[in-house]
């Protein structure tokens, strides 16, 4: 590994995983951490516990802002473990000179999104640092959720599961990039930033047998599928033509040489669901506006264990690897 930290170490892909395993996991090693779930399952399987820091630039973007993102990010990680978000902390590092009006706007966004989740902030911290020590504002949220259904785990995926994505991919990454670079778009491309607990709640209420769920944030759907295939020691096969990508996102990807499967999402999740419950899952997901186009994208096999295979529309196969390189820093 490099002697210094590079931007690639924060990409949600290969280098990021290397940093985590070689520095943090090595020091903190324990049974719960090693499960590498979206949130830690603690207290006899009753609680989910997760933390996330937010450094997004720009702070305000089409479809959201750093406040909305800070609540969605942590609440979604809890929801992905089948947990109802309950208690959050809110910790901010603010640069001297930051506008109180903008700060209030960010906090109002947080309040609104907390209400969507039925969660409350019960503890927090504020630090103000001299101008130039941080870029405007960074936010950390930590959350605790009550697990509604035990046993959801990215370590238990098998060939009995089908892989579903909740909506079209890459909106958050593409929207942030366009906003940051001042790219004039003819369409109103917005981030997918949204809370996912309501969908999870409805899936559980319908009795769907969910094996695993993960929100496809940094590293996109590629990272989720690669992590799942390694954790569960299975091969995940995905059909390229079934992967939903909007025309706007396709346009940005072509312009910049990105792949939509590697772009970050902030309100899009991947599900591994038992085959017999796929129909029921789709019915539930299609009832929500932000998952009305949920799609089956693949299956689980034992062909190439710990690999993700992308079947192209031309009948060729290739491995879909963990994203590498700098991608887009400060995406979340
Ligand atoms: Mg996550």
GROMACS .gro file of C-alpha atoms and ligand atoms in nm:
model
  333
    1UNK     CA    1   0.000   0.000   0.000
    2UNK     CA    2   0.109   0.364  -0.057
    3UNK     CA    3   0.297   0.555   0.213
    4UNK     CA    4   0.034   0.830   0.208
    5UNK     CA    5  -0.342   0.837   0.172
    6UNK     CA    6  -0.463   0.916  -0.179
    7UNK     CA    7  -0.808   1.024  -0.302
    8UNK     CA    8  -0.850   0.671  -0.439
    9UNK     CA    9  -0.848   0.548  -0.076
   10UNK     CA   10  -1.191   0.711  -0.037
   11UNK     CA   11  -1.350   0.575  -0.357
   12UNK     CA   12  -1.577   0.310  -0.204
   13UNK     CA   13  -1.395   0.056  -0.423
   14UNK     CA   14  -1.076  -0.147  -0.424
   15UNK     CA   15  -0.832   0.101  -0.264
   16UNK     CA   16  -1.092   0.204  -0.007
   17UNK     CA   17  -1.147  -0.157   0.099
   18UNK     CA   18  -0.771  -0.206   0.119
   19UNK     CA   19  -0.733   0.095   0.351
   20UNK     CA   20  -1.015  -0.030   0.572
   21UNK     CA   21  -0.889  -0.387   0.598
   22UNK     CA   22  -0.517  -0.314   0.632
   23UNK     CA   23  -0.538  -0.023   0.874
   24UNK     CA   24  -0.872  -0.025   1.056
   25UNK     CA   25  -0.985  -0.389   1.059
   26UNK     CA   26  -0.635  -0.497   1.157
   27UNK     CA   27  -0.644  -0.274   1.466
   28UNK     CA   28  -1.010  -0.307   1.562
   29UNK     CA   29  -1.062  -0.673   1.465
   30UNK     CA   30  -1.374  -0.828   1.618
   31UNK     CA   31  -1.656  -1.058   1.517
   32UNK     CA   32  -1.916  -0.786   1.460
   33UNK     CA   33  -1.691  -0.561   1.250
   34UNK     CA   34  -1.576  -0.851   1.035
   35UNK     CA   35  -1.930  -0.915   0.914
   36UNK     CA   36  -1.892  -0.593   0.705
   37UNK     CA   37  -2.263  -0.524   0.700
   38UNK     CA   38  -2.417  -0.182   0.628
   39UNK     CA   39  -2.473  -0.146   1.002
   40UNK     CA   40  -2.340  -0.342   1.298
   41UNK     CA   41  -2.592  -0.580   1.453
   42UNK     CA   42  -2.562  -0.552   1.831
   43UNK     CA   43  -2.748  -0.625   2.154
   44UNK     CA   44  -2.843  -0.984   2.076
   45UNK     CA   45  -2.952  -0.902   1.723
   46UNK     CA   46  -3.205  -0.643   1.836
   47UNK     CA   47  -3.027  -0.321   1.739
   48UNK     CA   48  -2.848  -0.190   1.431
   49UNK     CA   49  -2.575   0.070   1.478
   50UNK     CA   50  -2.403   0.273   1.207
   51UNK     CA   51  -2.207   0.593   1.141
   52UNK     CA   52  -2.128   0.805   0.837
   53UNK     CA   53  -1.953   1.135   0.768
   54UNK     CA   54  -2.059   1.377   0.497
   55UNK     CA   55  -1.828   1.605   0.303
   56UNK     CA   56  -2.026   1.655  -0.018
   57UNK     CA   57  -1.939   1.942  -0.249
   58UNK     CA   58  -2.140   2.142  -0.346
   59UNK     CA   59  -2.341   2.153  -0.020
   60UNK     CA   60  -2.665   2.217  -0.210
   61UNK     CA   61  -2.731   2.011  -0.522
   62UNK     CA   62  -3.032   1.920  -0.738
   63UNK     CA   63  -3.242   1.677  -0.533
   64UNK     CA   64  -3.090   1.747  -0.192
   65UNK     CA   65  -2.824   1.899   0.029
   66UNK     CA   66  -2.565   1.783   0.282
   67UNK     CA   67  -2.831   1.783   0.559
   68UNK     CA   68  -3.074   1.556   0.379
   69UNK     CA   69  -2.783   1.334   0.275
   70UNK     CA   70  -2.651   1.312   0.633
   71UNK     CA   71  -2.984   1.176   0.760
   72UNK     CA   72  -3.060   0.954   0.459
   73UNK     CA   73  -2.710   0.803   0.462
   74UNK     CA   74  -2.716   0.681   0.819
   75UNK     CA   75  -3.088   0.593   0.830
   76UNK     CA   76  -3.054   0.395   0.507
   77UNK     CA   77  -2.765   0.191   0.645
   78UNK     CA   78  -2.986   0.099   0.941
   79UNK     CA   79  -3.283   0.025   0.714
   80UNK     CA   80  -3.067  -0.208   0.504
   81UNK     CA   81  -3.035  -0.433   0.810
   82UNK     CA   82  -3.413  -0.444   0.844
   83UNK     CA   83  -3.400  -0.185   1.123
   84UNK     CA   84  -3.630   0.107   1.194
   85UNK     CA   85  -3.412   0.420   1.244
   86UNK     CA   86  -3.474   0.555   1.597
   87UNK     CA   87  -3.194   0.766   1.746
   88UNK     CA   88  -2.928   0.972   1.569
   89UNK     CA   89  -2.638   1.187   1.675
   90UNK     CA   90  -2.542   1.496   1.475
   91UNK     CA   91  -2.184   1.614   1.486
   92UNK     CA   92  -2.068   1.910   1.278
   93UNK     CA   93  -1.730   2.062   1.195
   94UNK     CA   94  -1.787   2.414   1.064
   95UNK     CA   95  -1.542   2.651   0.899
   96UNK     CA   96  -1.515   2.997   1.050
   97UNK     CA   97  -1.719   3.241   0.839
   98UNK     CA   98  -1.986   2.991   0.733
   99UNK     CA   99  -2.331   3.149   0.683
  100UNK     CA  100  -2.579   3.093   0.969
  101UNK     CA  101  -2.861   3.107   0.713
  102UNK     CA  102  -2.711   2.819   0.518
  103UNK     CA  103  -2.651   2.630   0.840
  104UNK     CA  104  -3.019   2.673   0.932
  105UNK     CA  105  -3.123   2.555   0.588
  106UNK     CA  106  -2.911   2.241   0.627
  107UNK     CA  107  -3.054   2.170   0.973
  108UNK     CA  108  -3.411   2.218   0.842
  109UNK     CA  109  -3.340   1.956   0.574
  110UNK     CA  110  -3.217   1.721   0.843
  111UNK     CA  111  -3.534   1.776   1.049
  112UNK     CA  112  -3.756   1.705   0.750
  113UNK     CA  113  -3.575   1.383   0.665
  114UNK     CA  114  -3.572   1.269   1.029
  115UNK     CA  115  -3.952   1.299   1.022
  116UNK     CA  116  -3.971   1.076   0.714
  117UNK     CA  117  -3.781   0.810   0.908
  118UNK     CA  118  -3.957   0.865   1.241
  119UNK     CA  119  -3.616   0.920   1.403
  120UNK     CA  120  -3.484   1.191   1.638
  121UNK     CA  121  -3.145   1.348   1.708
  122UNK     CA  122  -3.061   1.283   2.072
  123UNK     CA  123  -2.700   1.395   2.096
  124UNK     CA  124  -2.455   1.607   1.903
  125UNK     CA  125  -2.137   1.807   1.889
  126UNK     CA  126  -2.028   2.131   1.723
  127UNK     CA  127  -1.673   2.231   1.638
  128UNK     CA  128  -1.573   2.551   1.463
  129UNK     CA  129  -1.229   2.555   1.300
  130UNK     CA  130  -1.028   2.849   1.159
  131UNK     CA  131  -1.090   2.947   0.797
  132UNK     CA  132  -0.921   2.702   0.561
  133UNK     CA  133  -0.905   2.414   0.813
  134UNK     CA  134  -1.216   2.251   0.663
  135UNK     CA  135  -1.416   2.332   0.349
  136UNK     CA  136  -1.739   2.499   0.477
  137UNK     CA  137  -1.900   2.215   0.678
  138UNK     CA  138  -1.858   1.843   0.740
  139UNK     CA  139  -2.131   1.646   0.919
  140UNK     CA  140  -2.116   1.312   1.097
  141UNK     CA  141  -2.429   1.122   1.194
  142UNK     CA  142  -2.444   0.801   1.394
  143UNK     CA  143  -2.765   0.608   1.432
  144UNK     CA  144  -2.934   0.330   1.622
  145UNK     CA  145  -3.226   0.137   1.478
  146UNK     CA  146  -3.456  -0.134   1.608
  147UNK     CA  147  -3.427  -0.447   1.400
  148UNK     CA  148  -3.771  -0.550   1.274
  149UNK     CA  149  -3.657  -0.877   1.121
  150UNK     CA  150  -3.349  -1.063   1.237
  151UNK     CA  151  -3.106  -1.246   1.013
  152UNK     CA  152  -3.076  -1.012   0.713
  153UNK     CA  153  -2.711  -1.040   0.613
  154UNK     CA  154  -2.486  -0.995   0.311
  155UNK     CA  155  -2.300  -1.308   0.424
  156UNK     CA  156  -2.594  -1.542   0.355
  157UNK     CA  157  -2.663  -1.494  -0.018
  158UNK     CA  158  -2.711  -1.820  -0.209
  159UNK     CA  159  -2.831  -1.953  -0.544
  160UNK     CA  160  -3.187  -1.938  -0.405
  161UNK     CA  161  -3.170  -1.559  -0.434
  162UNK     CA  162  -3.256  -1.318  -0.713
  163UNK     CA  163  -3.087  -0.977  -0.743
  164UNK     CA  164  -3.307  -0.668  -0.774
  165UNK     CA  165  -3.224  -0.296  -0.796
  166UNK     CA  166  -3.482  -0.049  -0.669
  167UNK     CA  167  -3.445   0.210  -0.946
  168UNK     CA  168  -3.226   0.348  -1.227
  169UNK     CA  169  -2.858   0.388  -1.138
  170UNK     CA  170  -2.606   0.665  -1.103
  171UNK     CA  171  -2.825   0.972  -1.048
  172UNK     CA  172  -2.646   1.103  -0.739
  173UNK     CA  173  -2.296   1.074  -0.886
  174UNK     CA  174  -2.402   1.226  -1.217
  175UNK     CA  175  -2.599   1.511  -1.053
  176UNK     CA  176  -2.311   1.603  -0.820
  177UNK     CA  177  -2.064   1.594  -1.103
  178UNK     CA  178  -2.281   1.813  -1.324
  179UNK     CA  179  -2.341   2.060  -1.038
  180UNK     CA  180  -1.972   2.075  -0.947
  181UNK     CA  181  -1.845   2.118  -1.299
  182UNK     CA  182  -2.123   2.361  -1.396
  183UNK     CA  183  -2.230   2.133  -1.681
  184UNK     CA  184  -2.540   2.279  -1.842
  185UNK     CA  185  -2.796   2.003  -1.880
  186UNK     CA  186  -3.099   2.022  -2.102
  187UNK     CA  187  -3.282   1.792  -1.858
  188UNK     CA  188  -3.338   1.838  -1.486
  189UNK     CA  189  -3.121   1.555  -1.363
  190UNK     CA  190  -3.162   1.520  -0.985
  191UNK     CA  191  -2.989   1.315  -0.721
  192UNK     CA  192  -3.188   1.009  -0.611
  193UNK     CA  193  -3.118   1.111  -0.247
  194UNK     CA  194  -3.403   0.962  -0.039
  195UNK     CA  195  -3.480   0.765   0.274
  196UNK     CA  196  -3.546   0.397   0.214
  197UNK     CA  197  -3.703   0.282   0.540
  198UNK     CA  198  -4.062   0.310   0.413
  199UNK     CA  199  -3.989   0.066   0.133
  200UNK     CA  200  -3.814  -0.172   0.371
  201UNK     CA  201  -4.105  -0.152   0.615
  202UNK     CA  202  -4.352  -0.235   0.337
  203UNK     CA  203  -4.142  -0.529   0.215
  204UNK     CA  204  -4.125  -0.671   0.567
  205UNK     CA  205  -4.498  -0.613   0.623
  206UNK     CA  206  -4.569  -0.808   0.303
  207UNK     CA  207  -4.366  -1.095   0.447
  208UNK     CA  208  -4.096  -1.083   0.180
  209UNK     CA  209  -3.808  -1.316   0.260
  210UNK     CA  210  -3.516  -1.073   0.222
  211UNK     CA  211  -3.168  -1.226   0.237
  212UNK     CA  212  -2.971  -0.901   0.203
  213UNK     CA  213  -3.010  -0.535   0.118
  214UNK     CA  214  -2.749  -0.265   0.059
  215UNK     CA  215  -2.778   0.095  -0.054
  216UNK     CA  216  -2.553   0.145  -0.355
  217UNK     CA  217  -2.365   0.455  -0.236
  218UNK     CA  218  -1.994   0.516  -0.314
  219UNK     CA  219  -1.864   0.258  -0.561
  220UNK     CA  220  -2.221   0.210  -0.689
  221UNK     CA  221  -2.387  -0.119  -0.767
  222UNK     CA  222  -2.049  -0.266  -0.873
  223UNK     CA  223  -1.915  -0.228  -0.521
  224UNK     CA  224  -2.227  -0.380  -0.363
  225UNK     CA  225  -2.227  -0.685  -0.589
  226UNK     CA  226  -1.853  -0.743  -0.550
  227UNK     CA  227  -1.870  -0.714  -0.172
  228UNK     CA  228  -2.166  -0.951  -0.163
  229UNK     CA  229  -2.005  -1.208  -0.390
  230UNK     CA  230  -1.694  -1.209  -0.170
  231UNK     CA  231  -1.878  -1.213   0.162
  232UNK     CA  232  -2.114  -1.492   0.061
  233UNK     CA  233  -1.856  -1.672  -0.160
  234UNK     CA  234  -2.094  -1.688  -0.457
  235UNK     CA  235  -2.097  -1.573  -0.819
  236UNK     CA  236  -2.343  -1.297  -0.901
  237UNK     CA  237  -2.444  -1.285  -1.268
  238UNK     CA  238  -2.596  -0.965  -1.397
  239UNK     CA  239  -2.752  -0.898  -1.737
  240UNK     CA  240  -2.622  -0.570  -1.876
  241UNK     CA  241  -2.938  -0.492  -2.070
  242UNK     CA  242  -3.153  -0.527  -1.759
  243UNK     CA  243  -2.956  -0.264  -1.564
  244UNK     CA  244  -3.175   0.048  -1.558
  245UNK     CA  245  -2.995   0.374  -1.646
  246UNK     CA  246  -3.172   0.695  -1.746
  247UNK     CA  247  -3.086   0.876  -2.069
  248UNK     CA  248  -2.950   1.176  -1.871
  249UNK     CA  249  -2.713   0.957  -1.671
  250UNK     CA  250  -2.607   0.768  -1.985
  251UNK     CA  251  -2.524   1.104  -2.144
  252UNK     CA  252  -2.303   1.212  -1.852
  253UNK     CA  253  -2.132   0.872  -1.847
  254UNK     CA  254  -2.053   0.896  -2.217
  255UNK     CA  255  -1.924   1.251  -2.176
  256UNK     CA  256  -1.692   1.158  -1.890
  257UNK     CA  257  -1.607   0.796  -1.956
  258UNK     CA  258  -1.781   0.666  -1.642
  259UNK     CA  259  -1.987   0.351  -1.603
  260UNK     CA  260  -2.327   0.398  -1.439
  261UNK     CA  261  -2.276   0.082  -1.232
  262UNK     CA  262  -1.978   0.254  -1.060
  263UNK     CA  263  -2.155   0.585  -0.989
  264UNK     CA  264  -2.282   0.667  -0.642
  265UNK     CA  265  -2.651   0.656  -0.551
  266UNK     CA  266  -2.808   0.788  -0.230
  267UNK     CA  267  -3.160   0.645  -0.248
  268UNK     CA  268  -3.114   0.329  -0.450
  269UNK     CA  269  -3.070  -0.016  -0.305
  270UNK     CA  270  -2.984  -0.364  -0.418
  271UNK     CA  271  -3.183  -0.657  -0.279
  272UNK     CA  272  -3.116  -1.029  -0.267
  273UNK     CA  273  -3.457  -1.189  -0.230
  274UNK     CA  274  -3.562  -1.553  -0.223
  275UNK     CA  275  -3.685  -1.654  -0.570
  276UNK     CA  276  -4.039  -1.737  -0.457
  277UNK     CA  277  -4.078  -1.385  -0.314
  278UNK     CA  278  -3.954  -1.190  -0.618
  279UNK     CA  279  -4.301  -1.119  -0.753
  280UNK     CA  280  -4.424  -0.995  -0.416
  281UNK     CA  281  -4.113  -0.775  -0.376
  282UNK     CA  282  -4.164  -0.616  -0.715
  283UNK     CA  283  -4.528  -0.542  -0.636
  284UNK     CA  284  -4.431  -0.369  -0.311
  285UNK     CA  285  -4.142  -0.171  -0.466
  286UNK     CA  286  -4.351  -0.062  -0.766
  287UNK     CA  287  -4.596   0.100  -0.525
  288UNK     CA  288  -4.339   0.369  -0.429
  289UNK     CA  289  -4.256   0.658  -0.661
  290UNK     CA  290  -3.881   0.618  -0.612
  291UNK     CA  291  -3.884   0.247  -0.684
  292UNK     CA  292  -4.163   0.231  -0.941
  293UNK     CA  293  -3.908   0.105  -1.193
  294UNK     CA  294  -3.744  -0.156  -0.968
  295UNK     CA  295  -3.591  -0.423  -1.189
  296UNK     CA  296  -3.457  -0.777  -1.163
  297UNK     CA  297  -3.095  -0.754  -1.279
  298UNK     CA  298  -2.947  -1.094  -1.211
  299UNK     CA  299  -2.909  -1.419  -1.027
  300UNK     CA  300  -2.670  -1.603  -0.799
  301UNK     CA  301  -2.474  -1.903  -0.927
  302UNK     CA  302  -2.164  -2.100  -0.834
  303UNK     CA  303  -1.992  -2.052  -1.170
  304UNK     CA  304  -1.711  -1.815  -1.061
  305UNK     CA  305  -1.715  -1.793  -0.679
  306UNK     CA  306  -1.647  -1.445  -0.538
  307UNK     CA  307  -1.684  -1.285  -0.883
  308UNK     CA  308  -1.946  -1.069  -1.050
  309UNK     CA  309  -2.018  -1.162  -1.412
  310UNK     CA  310  -2.174  -0.914  -1.652
  311UNK     CA  311  -2.360  -1.078  -1.941
  312UNK     CA  312  -2.368  -0.834  -2.231
  313UNK     CA  313  -2.652  -0.801  -2.478
  314UNK     CA  314  -2.415  -0.944  -2.745
  315UNK     CA  315  -2.387  -1.272  -2.557
  316UNK     CA  316  -2.037  -1.204  -2.423
  317UNK     CA  317  -1.937  -1.226  -2.057
  318UNK     CA  318  -1.693  -1.017  -1.855
  319UNK     CA  319  -1.610  -0.974  -1.490
  320UNK     CA  320  -1.747  -0.663  -1.329
  321UNK     CA  321  -1.470  -0.564  -1.087
  322UNK     CA  322  -1.464  -0.339  -0.785
  323UNK     CA  323  -1.423   0.021  -0.902
  324UNK     CA  324  -1.067   0.154  -0.874
  325UNK     CA  325  -0.898   0.494  -0.898
  326UNK     CA  326  -1.012   0.837  -0.788
  327UNK     CA  327  -1.369   0.830  -0.927
  328UNK     CA  328  -1.545   1.132  -0.778
  329UNK     CA  329  -1.415   1.253  -0.441
  330UNK     CA  330  -1.654   1.430  -0.200
  331UNK     CA  331  -1.959   1.270  -0.349
  332UNK     CA  332  -2.119   1.219  -0.006
  333LIG    MG1  333  -2.459   0.155   0.294
   0.00000   0.00000   0.00000
